[in-house]
Amino acid sequence: MTLTLRPGTTDLAMLETLWRGGDAAVLDPAARDAIDHASALVKAAAEGDTPVYGVNTGFGKLASIRIAPEDTATLQRNLILSHCCGVGETLDTATTRLMMALKLLSLGRGASGVRWEVCAQIEALLAHKITPVIPAQGSVGASGDLAPLAHLGAVMIGAGEATVGGARMSGAEALAEAGLTPLTLGPKEGLALINGTQFSTACALAALFDAERLLRGALVTGSMSTDAIMGSTAPLRPEIHALRGQPGQIAVAAAMRELMEGSVIRESHRDGDTRVQDPYCIRCQPQVVGAAMDLMRFAGRTLEIEANAVTDNPLVTENGIISGGNFHAEPVAFAADQIALALAEIGAIAQRRVALMVDPALSHDLPPFLTPEPGLNSGLMIAEVTTAALMSENKHLANPCSTDSTPTSANQEDHVSMAAHGARRLGRMCDNLGVILGVEAICAAQGIEARAPLVTSPKLAAVLARLRDDIPALEQDRYLAPDLERAAQLIREDILAQAAGLEISA
């Protein structure tokens, strides 16, 4: 399938579809008039006598050097090649393709001054599944994601490296295999390709899409844990959350009430329970996970705007070609930091629920470490330790990146956003959180089954049955690593939330 991107109005749902499905993408043909108009203005400026940054001058600290019209193509090609300084592991294919689509959206606004042929070359790469090799390290998030985007531009001009069908080859070979011609860049076109926040934004969006599934998983596992330790549902009552008014908190409480409706385990201890209140990890789930949901929604709105933004420099307007600073990725850096906080806190409170369930002093008569024969068996003792390790790692990773500016480029670029590694670290945090929630699901399932003949709610029983399709109950100690990975996969792929019929969106 080929998705049509409408610059300025493409929403998160379409971007997630593109990221998950690997679809090709093209610009809405209605964008062409604005693109052609801006390109003509840049061409005229390149042929004129007035210095215009990046059109007939050098770049950055070298902006005072004039470039002759006959050297325009060389200038732009040199810019791409000299900026291909990325290092480290290669960005995954799905996020690379999302980055390319975001560059299309930005160029499609008609303020970058590139020819339509530049956009068509990106469309052709997507259509032929030519994926530029993008080293993930090297950007400080201003002036845009220079190094990563230069590696995209390199393939477009027949340089750099790409993968096609899993095979890695030179950019020239990749284009030739698809019958494509290397692009000769016109005035400002190299600059328009490497200026911009599309690498950082793509990485942040990919994490946001995963984080939304993880949050849904946390609602399911948190509800299961509440039933496993015979927790109270009174803290979920709507009047409590209405009095505070925080929308995420209200939504989380409502979802958990629905998930736990009809639990026989819950009804069995409404009367005569000597416990007055549950620990915060049970009682305050709406307040904590709801706050995380609100942060993610705010970050999502920021990233949706950024996905449709023009973030290169200079920009072509009706009032002329104007130098500005839209390439500074501070909004993306802030959004990434917010997502990191949400991920860390969802994991922190989930880990405490795991610790609660394996502790016989706190679990309300569940067997120690959730094994039927404690002593001979260690049960889920070390699975809980693993969650503690991952929780702590995520707390370290959640420290803000946006406050860590450093001057670059001979002090011309003296304040930068650090959005790139702020966004990249979110993928690792999502992986960690998936394991924490997967372990919680395993522990909660053991706990619920230990309450037999009492049974949980119909929705949670459906989740338990789906979990047991892949992961049998722990009767005796066994090699647990594959179980932990499979449980994490069930969370990451939204399978347990779907089994519960949970449709809430972050």
Coordinates of N, CA and C in Angstrom, one line a residue, residues 237-453:
R237 N -12.9 4.2 42.3 CA -14.3 4.8 42.2 C -14.2 6.1 41.5
P238 N -15.2 6.4 40.6 CA -15.1 7.6 39.8 C -15.2 8.9 40.5
E239 N -15.9 8.9 41.7 CA -16.0 10.2 42.4 C -14.7 10.7 42.9
I240 N -13.8 9.8 43.2 CA -12.4 10.2 43.7 C -11.7 11.0 42.6
H241 N -11.7 10.4 41.4 CA -10.9 11.0 40.3 C -11.6 12.2 39.7
A242 N -12.9 12.3 39.7 CA -13.6 13.5 39.3 C -13.3 14.7 40.1
L243 N -13.1 14.4 41.4 CA -12.7 15.5 42.3 C -11.3 16.1 42.0
R244 N -10.5 15.3 41.5 CA -9.2 15.9 41.1 C -9.2 16.4 39.7
G245 N -9.8 15.7 38.7 CA -10.1 16.3 37.4 C -9.0 16.0 36.4
Q246 N -7.9 15.3 36.7 CA -6.9 15.0 35.8 C -7.4 14.0 34.8
P247 N -7.3 14.3 33.5 CA -8.0 13.4 32.5 C -7.4 12.0 32.4
G248 N -6.0 11.9 32.5 CA -5.4 10.6 32.4 C -5.8 9.8 33.6
Q249 N -5.8 10.3 34.8 CA -6.2 9.6 36.0 C -7.6 9.1 35.9
I250 N -8.5 9.9 35.4 CA -9.9 9.5 35.2 C -10.0 8.4 34.2
A251 N -9.3 8.5 33.1 CA -9.3 7.4 32.1 C -8.7 6.1 32.6
V252 N -7.6 6.1 33.4 CA -7.0 4.9 33.9 C -7.9 4.2 34.9
A253 N -8.5 5.0 35.8 CA -9.4 4.4 36.8 C -10.6 3.7 36.1
A254 N -11.1 4.4 35.1 CA -12.3 3.8 34.4 C -11.9 2.5 33.7
A255 N -10.7 2.5 33.1 CA -10.3 1.3 32.4 C -10.1 0.2 33.4
M256 N -9.5 0.4 34.5 CA -9.2 -0.6 35.5 C -10.6 -1.1 36.1
R257 N -11.5 -0.2 36.3 CA -12.8 -0.7 36.8 C -13.5 -1.7 35.8
E258 N -13.3 -1.3 34.5 CA -13.9 -2.2 33.5 C -13.2 -3.6 33.5
L259 N -11.9 -3.5 33.6 CA -11.1 -4.8 33.5 C -11.4 -5.7 34.7
M260 N -11.7 -5.1 35.9 CA -11.9 -5.9 37.1 C -13.3 -6.2 37.4
E261 N -14.2 -5.7 36.6 CA -15.7 -5.9 36.8 C -16.0 -7.4 36.8
G262 N -16.7 -7.9 37.8 CA -17.1 -9.2 37.9 C -16.1 -10.2 38.5
S263 N -15.1 -9.7 39.1 CA -14.1 -10.6 39.7 C -14.7 -11.2 41.0
V264 N -14.7 -12.6 41.1 CA -15.1 -13.3 42.3 C -14.1 -13.1 43.4
I265 N -12.8 -13.0 43.0 CA -11.8 -12.8 44.0 C -12.0 -11.4 44.7
R266 N -12.4 -10.4 43.9 CA -12.7 -9.1 44.6 C -13.8 -9.2 45.5
E267 N -14.9 -9.8 45.1 CA -16.1 -9.9 45.9 C -15.9 -10.7 47.2
S268 N -14.9 -11.6 47.2 CA -14.7 -12.5 48.3 C -14.2 -11.8 49.5
H269 N -13.6 -10.6 49.4 CA -13.0 -9.9 50.5 C -13.5 -8.5 50.7
R270 N -14.7 -8.2 50.2 CA -15.3 -6.9 50.4 C -15.6 -6.7 51.9
D271 N -16.0 -7.8 52.6 CA -16.4 -7.7 54.0 C -15.4 -8.5 54.8
G272 N -15.0 -8.0 56.0 CA -14.2 -8.7 56.9 C -12.7 -8.7 56.6
D273 N -12.3 -7.9 55.6 CA -10.9 -7.7 55.3 C -10.2 -6.8 56.4
T274 N -9.2 -7.3 57.1 CA -8.6 -6.5 58.2 C -7.7 -5.4 57.6
R275 N -7.3 -5.5 56.4 CA -6.5 -4.5 55.8 C -7.3 -3.2 55.5
V276 N -6.8 -2.1 56.0 CA -7.5 -0.8 55.8 C -7.2 -0.2 54.4
Q277 N -6.0 -0.2 54.0 CA -5.5 0.4 52.8 C -4.5 -0.5 52.1
D278 N -4.5 -0.5 50.8 CA -3.4 -1.2 50.1 C -2.2 -0.3 49.9
P279 N -1.0 -0.8 49.7 CA 0.2 0.0 49.4 C -0.1 0.9 48.1
Y280 N 0.7 1.9 48.0 CA 0.5 2.9 47.0 C 0.6 2.3 45.6
C281 N 1.5 1.2 45.4 CA 1.6 0.6 44.1 C 0.3 0.0 43.6
I282 N -0.6 -0.3 44.5 CA -1.9 -0.8 44.1 C -2.9 0.4 44.1
R283 N -2.9 1.2 45.2 CA -3.9 2.2 45.4 C -3.8 3.4 44.5
C284 N -2.6 3.7 44.1 CA -2.3 5.0 43.4 C -2.0 4.7 41.9
Q285 N -2.4 3.6 41.4 CA -2.2 3.3 40.0 C -2.8 4.4 39.1
P286 N -4.1 4.8 39.3 CA -4.6 5.9 38.4 C -3.9 7.2 38.4
Q287 N -3.4 7.5 39.6 CA -2.7 8.8 39.8 C -1.3 8.8 39.1
V288 N -0.6 7.6 39.1 CA 0.7 7.5 38.5 C 0.6 7.2 37.0
V289 N -0.1 6.2 36.7 CA -0.2 5.8 35.3 C -1.0 6.9 34.5
G290 N -2.0 7.5 35.2 CA -2.8 8.5 34.5 C -1.9 9.7 34.2
A291 N -1.0 10.1 35.2 CA -0.1 11.2 34.9 C 0.8 10.9 33.8
A292 N 1.3 9.7 33.7 CA 2.1 9.3 32.6 C 1.4 9.4 31.3
M293 N 0.1 9.0 31.3 CA -0.7 9.1 30.1 C -0.8 10.5 29.6
D294 N -1.1 11.4 30.6 CA -1.2 12.9 30.2 C 0.1 13.4 29.6
L295 N 1.3 13.0 30.2 CA 2.6 13.4 29.6 C 2.7 12.9 28.2
M296 N 2.4 11.6 28.0 CA 2.5 11.1 26.7 C 1.6 11.7 25.6
R297 N 0.4 12.1 26.1 CA -0.5 12.8 25.2 C 0.1 14.2 24.8
F298 N 0.6 14.9 25.8 CA 1.2 16.2 25.5 C 2.4 16.0 24.5
A299 N 3.3 15.1 24.8 CA 4.4 14.8 24.0 C 4.0 14.4 22.6
G300 N 2.9 13.6 22.5 CA 2.4 13.2 21.2 C 1.9 14.4 20.3
R301 N 1.3 15.4 21.0 CA 0.8 16.5 20.3 C 2.0 17.4 19.8
T302 N 3.1 17.5 20.6 CA 4.3 18.2 20.2 C 4.9 17.5 19.0
L303 N 5.0 16.2 19.0 CA 5.6 15.5 17.9 C 4.8 15.5 16.6
E304 N 3.5 15.5 16.8 CA 2.6 15.6 15.6 C 2.8 16.9 14.9
I305 N 2.9 18.0 15.7 CA 3.2 19.3 15.1 C 4.6 19.3 14.4
E306 N 5.6 18.7 15.1 CA 6.9 18.7 14.5 C 7.0 17.8 13.3
A307 N 6.2 16.8 13.2 CA 6.2 15.9 12.0 C 5.8 16.7 10.8
N308 N 5.0 17.7 11.0 CA 4.4 18.4 9.9 C 5.2 19.8 9.7
A309 N 6.2 20.0 10.4 CA 6.9 21.3 10.5 C 7.9 21.4 9.4
V310 N 8.2 22.7 9.1 CA 9.4 23.0 8.2 C 10.5 23.4 9.1
T311 N 11.6 22.6 9.1 CA 12.6 22.7 10.1 C 14.0 22.9 9.5
D312 N 14.1 23.3 8.2 CA 15.4 23.6 7.7 C 15.7 25.1 7.7
N313 N 16.8 25.5 7.1 CA 17.2 26.9 7.1 C 18.1 27.2 5.9
P314 N 17.9 28.4 5.2 CA 16.9 29.4 5.4 C 15.6 28.9 4.9
L315 N 14.5 29.7 5.1 CA 13.2 29.3 4.7 C 12.7 30.3 3.6
V316 N 12.0 29.8 2.7 CA 11.5 30.6 1.5 C 10.1 31.0 1.9
T317 N 9.9 32.3 2.0 CA 8.6 32.9 2.3 C 8.2 33.9 1.2
E318 N 7.0 34.4 1.3 CA 6.6 35.4 0.4 C 7.3 36.7 0.6
N319 N 8.0 36.9 1.8 CA 8.7 38.1 2.1 C 10.2 37.9 1.9
G320 N 10.6 36.8 1.2 CA 12.0 36.6 0.9 C 12.5 35.3 1.5
I321 N 13.8 35.1 1.3 CA 14.5 33.9 1.9 C 15.1 34.3 3.2
I322 N 14.6 33.8 4.3 CA 14.9 34.3 5.6 C 15.7 33.2 6.4
S323 N 16.8 33.6 7.0 CA 17.5 32.7 8.0 C 16.8 32.8 9.3
G324 N 16.6 31.6 9.9 CA 16.0 31.5 11.2 C 16.7 30.3 12.0
G325 N 15.9 29.7 12.8 CA 16.4 28.6 13.7 C 15.5 27.5 13.9
N326 N 14.6 27.2 12.9 CA 13.6 26.1 13.1 C 14.3 24.7 13.2
F327 N 15.5 24.7 12.8 CA 16.3 23.4 12.9 C 16.6 23.0 14.4
H328 N 16.4 23.9 15.3 CA 16.8 23.6 16.7 C 15.7 22.7 17.3
A329 N 16.1 21.6 17.7 CA 15.1 20.5 18.1 C 14.6 20.5 19.5
E330 N 14.7 21.7 20.2 CA 14.3 21.7 21.6 C 12.9 21.2 21.9
P331 N 11.9 21.4 21.0 CA 10.6 20.8 21.3 C 10.6 19.3 21.3
V332 N 11.4 18.7 20.4 CA 11.6 17.2 20.3 C 12.3 16.7 21.6
A333 N 13.3 17.5 22.0 CA 14.1 17.1 23.2 C 13.2 17.1 24.4
F334 N 12.4 18.1 24.5 CA 11.5 18.2 25.7 C 10.5 17.0 25.6
A335 N 9.9 16.8 24.4 CA 9.0 15.7 24.3 C 9.6 14.3 24.7
A336 N 10.8 14.1 24.2 CA 11.5 12.9 24.5 C 11.8 12.7 26.0
D337 N 12.1 13.8 26.7 CA 12.3 13.8 28.1 C 11.0 13.5 28.8
Q338 N 9.9 14.0 28.3 CA 8.7 13.7 29.0 C 8.3 12.2 28.8
I339 N 8.5 11.7 27.6 CA 8.2 10.3 27.4 C 9.1 9.4 28.3
A340 N 10.3 9.8 28.4 CA 11.2 9.1 29.3 C 10.7 9.0 30.8
L341 N 10.3 10.2 31.2 CA 9.7 10.2 32.6 C 8.5 9.3 32.7
A342 N 7.6 9.3 31.7 CA 6.5 8.4 31.8 C 6.8 7.0 31.8
L343 N 7.8 6.6 30.9 CA 8.2 5.2 30.9 C 8.8 4.8 32.2
A344 N 9.7 5.6 32.8 CA 10.3 5.3 34.0 C 9.3 5.1 35.2
E345 N 8.3 5.9 35.2 CA 7.4 5.9 36.3 C 6.4 4.7 36.2
I346 N 6.0 4.4 35.0 CA 5.1 3.2 34.8 C 5.9 2.0 35.2
G347 N 7.2 1.9 34.9 CA 8.0 0.8 35.3 C 8.3 0.7 36.8
A348 N 8.5 1.9 37.4 CA 8.8 2.0 38.8 C 7.6 1.4 39.7
I349 N 6.4 1.8 39.3 CA 5.2 1.4 40.1 C 4.9 -0.1 39.8
A350 N 5.1 -0.5 38.6 CA 4.9 -1.9 38.2 C 5.9 -2.8 39.0
Q351 N 7.1 -2.4 39.1 CA 8.1 -3.2 39.7 C 7.7 -3.4 41.2
R352 N 7.2 -2.4 41.8 CA 6.8 -2.5 43.2 C 5.6 -3.5 43.4
R353 N 4.8 -3.6 42.4 CA 3.7 -4.6 42.4 C 4.3 -6.0 42.3
V354 N 5.3 -6.2 41.5 CA 6.0 -7.5 41.4 C 6.6 -7.8 42.7
A355 N 7.3 -6.9 43.3 CA 7.9 -7.1 44.6 C 6.8 -7.5 45.7
L356 N 5.7 -6.8 45.6 CA 4.6 -7.1 46.5 C 4.1 -8.5 46.4
M357 N 4.0 -9.0 45.2 CA 3.4 -10.3 45.0 C 4.4 -11.5 45.4
V358 N 5.7 -11.3 45.3 CA 6.6 -12.3 45.6 C 6.9 -12.4 47.1
D359 N 6.5 -11.4 47.9 CA 6.9 -11.2 49.3 C 5.7 -11.8 50.1
P360 N 6.0 -12.9 50.8 CA 4.9 -13.5 51.6 C 4.4 -12.6 52.7
A361 N 5.2 -11.7 53.2 CA 4.8 -10.8 54.2 C 3.8 -9.7 53.8
L362 N 3.7 -9.5 52.4 CA 2.9 -8.5 51.9 C 1.8 -8.9 50.9
S363 N 1.9 -10.2 50.5 CA 1.1 -10.6 49.3 C -0.3 -11.2 49.7
H364 N -0.6 -11.1 51.0 CA -1.9 -11.6 51.5 C -2.1 -13.1 51.2
D365 N -1.1 -13.9 51.8 CA -1.2 -15.4 51.8 C -0.8 -16.0 50.4
L366 N -0.2 -15.3 49.5 CA 0.3 -16.0 48.3 C 1.6 -16.7 48.8
P367 N 1.9 -17.8 48.1 CA 3.1 -18.6 48.4 C 4.4 -17.8 48.2
P368 N 5.4 -17.9 49.0 CA 6.7 -17.2 48.8 C 7.2 -17.3 47.3
F369 N 7.5 -16.2 46.7 CA 8.0 -16.2 45.3 C 7.1 -16.9 44.3
L370 N 5.9 -17.1 44.7 CA 4.8 -17.6 43.8 C 5.1 -19.0 43.3
T371 N 5.8 -19.8 44.1 CA 6.0 -21.2 43.8 C 5.3 -22.1 44.7
P372 N 4.7 -23.2 44.2 CA 3.9 -24.1 45.1 C 4.8 -24.8 46.1
E373 N 6.1 -24.9 45.9 CA 7.0 -25.6 46.8 C 8.2 -24.8 47.1
P374 N 8.0 -23.7 47.9 CA 9.1 -22.8 48.2 C 10.2 -23.6 49.0
G375 N 11.4 -23.2 48.8 CA 12.5 -23.9 49.4 C 13.2 -24.7 48.4
L376 N 12.5 -25.8 48.1 CA 13.1 -26.6 47.0 C 13.1 -25.9 45.7
N377 N 12.2 -25.0 45.5 CA 12.1 -24.1 44.3 C 12.2 -22.6 44.7
S378 N 12.9 -21.9 43.9 CA 13.0 -20.4 44.1 C 11.9 -19.6 43.4
G379 N 11.2 -20.3 42.5 CA 10.1 -19.6 41.9 C 10.5 -18.4 41.1
L380 N 9.8 -17.3 41.3 CA 10.1 -16.0 40.6 C 10.9 -15.0 41.3
M381 N 11.8 -15.6 42.2 CA 12.6 -14.7 43.1 C 13.5 -13.9 42.2
I382 N 14.2 -14.5 41.2 CA 15.2 -13.7 40.5 C 14.5 -12.9 39.3
A383 N 13.4 -13.4 38.9 CA 12.6 -12.6 37.9 C 12.3 -11.2 38.5
E384 N 12.0 -11.2 39.8 CA 11.7 -9.9 40.4 C 13.0 -9.1 40.5
V385 N 14.1 -9.7 40.8 CA 15.4 -9.0 40.8 C 15.7 -8.4 39.4
T386 N 15.4 -9.1 38.4 CA 15.6 -8.6 37.0 C 14.8 -7.3 36.8
T387 N 13.5 -7.3 37.3 CA 12.7 -6.1 37.1 C 13.3 -5.0 37.9
A388 N 13.9 -5.3 39.1 CA 14.5 -4.2 39.8 C 15.7 -3.6 39.1
A389 N 16.5 -4.4 38.4 CA 17.6 -4.0 37.6 C 17.1 -3.1 36.5
L390 N 16.1 -3.5 35.8 CA 15.6 -2.8 34.6 C 14.9 -1.5 35.1
M391 N 14.2 -1.5 36.2 CA 13.6 -0.3 36.7 C 14.7 0.7 37.0
S392 N 15.7 0.3 37.7 CA 16.8 1.2 38.0 C 17.5 1.8 36.8
E393 N 17.7 0.9 35.8 CA 18.3 1.4 34.6 C 17.5 2.5 33.9
N394 N 16.2 2.2 33.9 CA 15.3 3.2 33.3 C 15.3 4.5 34.0
K395 N 15.4 4.5 35.4 CA 15.4 5.7 36.1 C 16.7 6.5 35.8
H396 N 17.8 5.8 35.6 CA 19.0 6.5 35.1 C 18.8 7.1 33.7
L397 N 18.2 6.4 32.8 CA 18.0 6.8 31.5 C 17.1 8.0 31.4
A398 N 16.2 8.1 32.4 CA 15.2 9.1 32.4 C 15.7 10.5 32.7
N399 N 17.0 10.6 33.2 CA 17.5 11.9 33.4 C 17.5 12.8 32.1
P400 N 17.2 14.0 32.3 CA 16.9 14.8 31.1 C 18.1 15.0 30.2
C401 N 17.9 14.9 28.9 CA 18.9 15.2 27.9 C 18.9 16.6 27.4
S402 N 17.7 17.3 27.5 CA 17.5 18.6 26.9 C 18.3 19.7 27.7
T403 N 18.8 19.4 28.9 CA 19.5 20.4 29.6 C 21.0 20.3 29.4
D404 N 21.4 19.3 28.6 CA 22.9 19.0 28.4 C 23.4 19.6 27.1
S405 N 23.3 21.0 27.0 CA 23.8 21.6 25.8 C 25.3 21.7 25.8
T406 N 25.9 21.8 24.6 CA 27.3 22.0 24.5 C 27.6 22.8 23.2
P407 N 28.5 23.7 23.1 CA 28.7 24.5 21.9 C 29.5 23.7 20.9
T408 N 29.1 23.9 19.6 CA 29.8 23.2 18.5 C 30.1 24.2 17.3
S409 N 30.7 23.7 16.3 CA 31.0 24.4 15.1 C 31.6 25.8 15.3
A410 N 32.7 25.8 16.0 CA 33.4 27.0 16.3 C 32.6 28.1 17.0
N411 N 31.7 27.6 17.9 CA 30.8 28.4 18.7 C 29.7 29.1 17.9
Q412 N 29.6 28.8 16.6 CA 28.5 29.4 15.9 C 27.2 28.7 16.4
E413 N 27.2 27.4 16.6 CA 26.1 26.7 17.1 C 26.3 26.4 18.6
D414 N 26.1 27.5 19.4 CA 26.5 27.5 20.8 C 25.5 27.0 21.8
H415 N 24.3 26.6 21.3 CA 23.3 26.0 22.2 C 22.6 25.0 21.4
V416 N 22.6 23.7 21.8 CA 22.0 22.6 21.1 C 21.0 21.9 22.0
S417 N 20.2 21.1 21.3 CA 19.0 20.5 22.0 C 19.3 19.1 22.6
M418 N 20.3 18.3 22.0 CA 20.5 16.9 22.4 C 19.3 16.1 22.2
A419 N 18.4 16.5 21.2 CA 17.2 15.7 21.0 C 17.5 14.3 20.4
A420 N 18.6 14.2 19.7 CA 18.8 12.9 19.0 C 19.0 11.8 20.0
H421 N 20.0 11.9 20.9 CA 20.1 10.8 21.9 C 19.1 10.8 22.9
G422 N 18.4 12.0 23.2 CA 17.2 12.0 24.0 C 16.1 11.1 23.5
A423 N 16.0 11.1 22.2 CA 14.9 10.2 21.5 C 15.4 8.8 21.4
R424 N 16.7 8.6 21.1 CA 17.2 7.3 20.8 C 17.1 6.4 22.1
R425 N 17.4 7.0 23.3 CA 17.4 6.2 24.5 C 16.1 5.7 24.9
L426 N 15.0 6.3 24.3 CA 13.7 5.8 24.6 C 13.4 4.4 24.1
G427 N 14.1 4.0 23.0 CA 13.9 2.6 22.5 C 14.3 1.6 23.6
R428 N 15.5 1.8 24.2 CA 16.0 1.0 25.2 C 15.1 1.0 26.5
M429 N 14.5 2.1 26.8 CA 13.6 2.2 27.9 C 12.3 1.4 27.7
C430 N 11.8 1.5 26.4 CA 10.7 0.7 26.1 C 10.9 -0.8 26.2
D431 N 12.1 -1.2 25.7 CA 12.4 -2.6 25.9 C 12.5 -3.1 27.3
N432 N 13.1 -2.2 28.2 CA 13.1 -2.6 29.6 C 11.8 -2.6 30.2
L433 N 10.9 -1.7 29.9 CA 9.6 -1.6 30.5 C 8.8 -2.8 30.0
G434 N 8.9 -3.2 28.8 CA 8.2 -4.4 28.3 C 8.5 -5.7 29.1
V435 N 9.8 -5.8 29.5 CA 10.2 -7.0 30.4 C 9.6 -6.8 31.8
I436 N 9.6 -5.6 32.3 CA 9.0 -5.4 33.7 C 7.6 -5.8 33.7
L437 N 6.8 -5.4 32.7 CA 5.4 -5.7 32.6 C 5.2 -7.1 32.3
G438 N 6.0 -7.7 31.5 CA 5.9 -9.1 31.2 C 6.1 -10.0 32.4
V439 N 7.1 -9.7 33.2 CA 7.3 -10.4 34.5 C 6.1 -10.1 35.4
E440 N 5.5 -8.9 35.4 CA 4.3 -8.7 36.3 C 3.2 -9.6 35.8
A441 N 3.0 -9.7 34.5 CA 1.9 -10.6 34.0 C 2.1 -12.0 34.5
I442 N 3.4 -12.5 34.4 CA 3.6 -13.9 34.9 C 3.3 -14.0 36.4
C443 N 3.8 -13.1 37.1 CA 3.6 -13.1 38.6 C 2.1 -13.0 38.9
A444 N 1.4 -12.1 38.3 CA 0.0 -11.9 38.6 C -0.8 -13.2 38.2
A445 N -0.4 -13.8 37.1 CA -1.1 -15.0 36.7 C -1.0 -16.1 37.7
Q446 N 0.3 -16.3 38.2 CA 0.5 -17.2 39.3 C -0.3 -16.9 40.5
G447 N -0.4 -15.6 40.9 CA -1.1 -15.2 42.0 C -2.6 -15.5 41.9
I448 N -3.2 -15.1 40.8 CA -4.6 -15.3 40.5 C -4.9 -16.8 40.6
E449 N -4.1 -17.6 40.0 CA -4.4 -19.1 40.0 C -4.2 -19.7 41.4
A450 N -3.4 -19.0 42.2 CA -3.3 -19.5 43.6 C -4.5 -19.2 44.4
R451 N -5.4 -18.4 43.9 CA -6.7 -18.0 44.7 C -7.8 -19.0 44.4
A452 N -7.5 -20.0 43.5 CA -8.6 -21.0 43.2 C -9.1 -21.6 44.5
P453 N -10.4 -21.9 44.5 CA -11.4 -21.9 43.4 C -12.0 -20.5 43.1

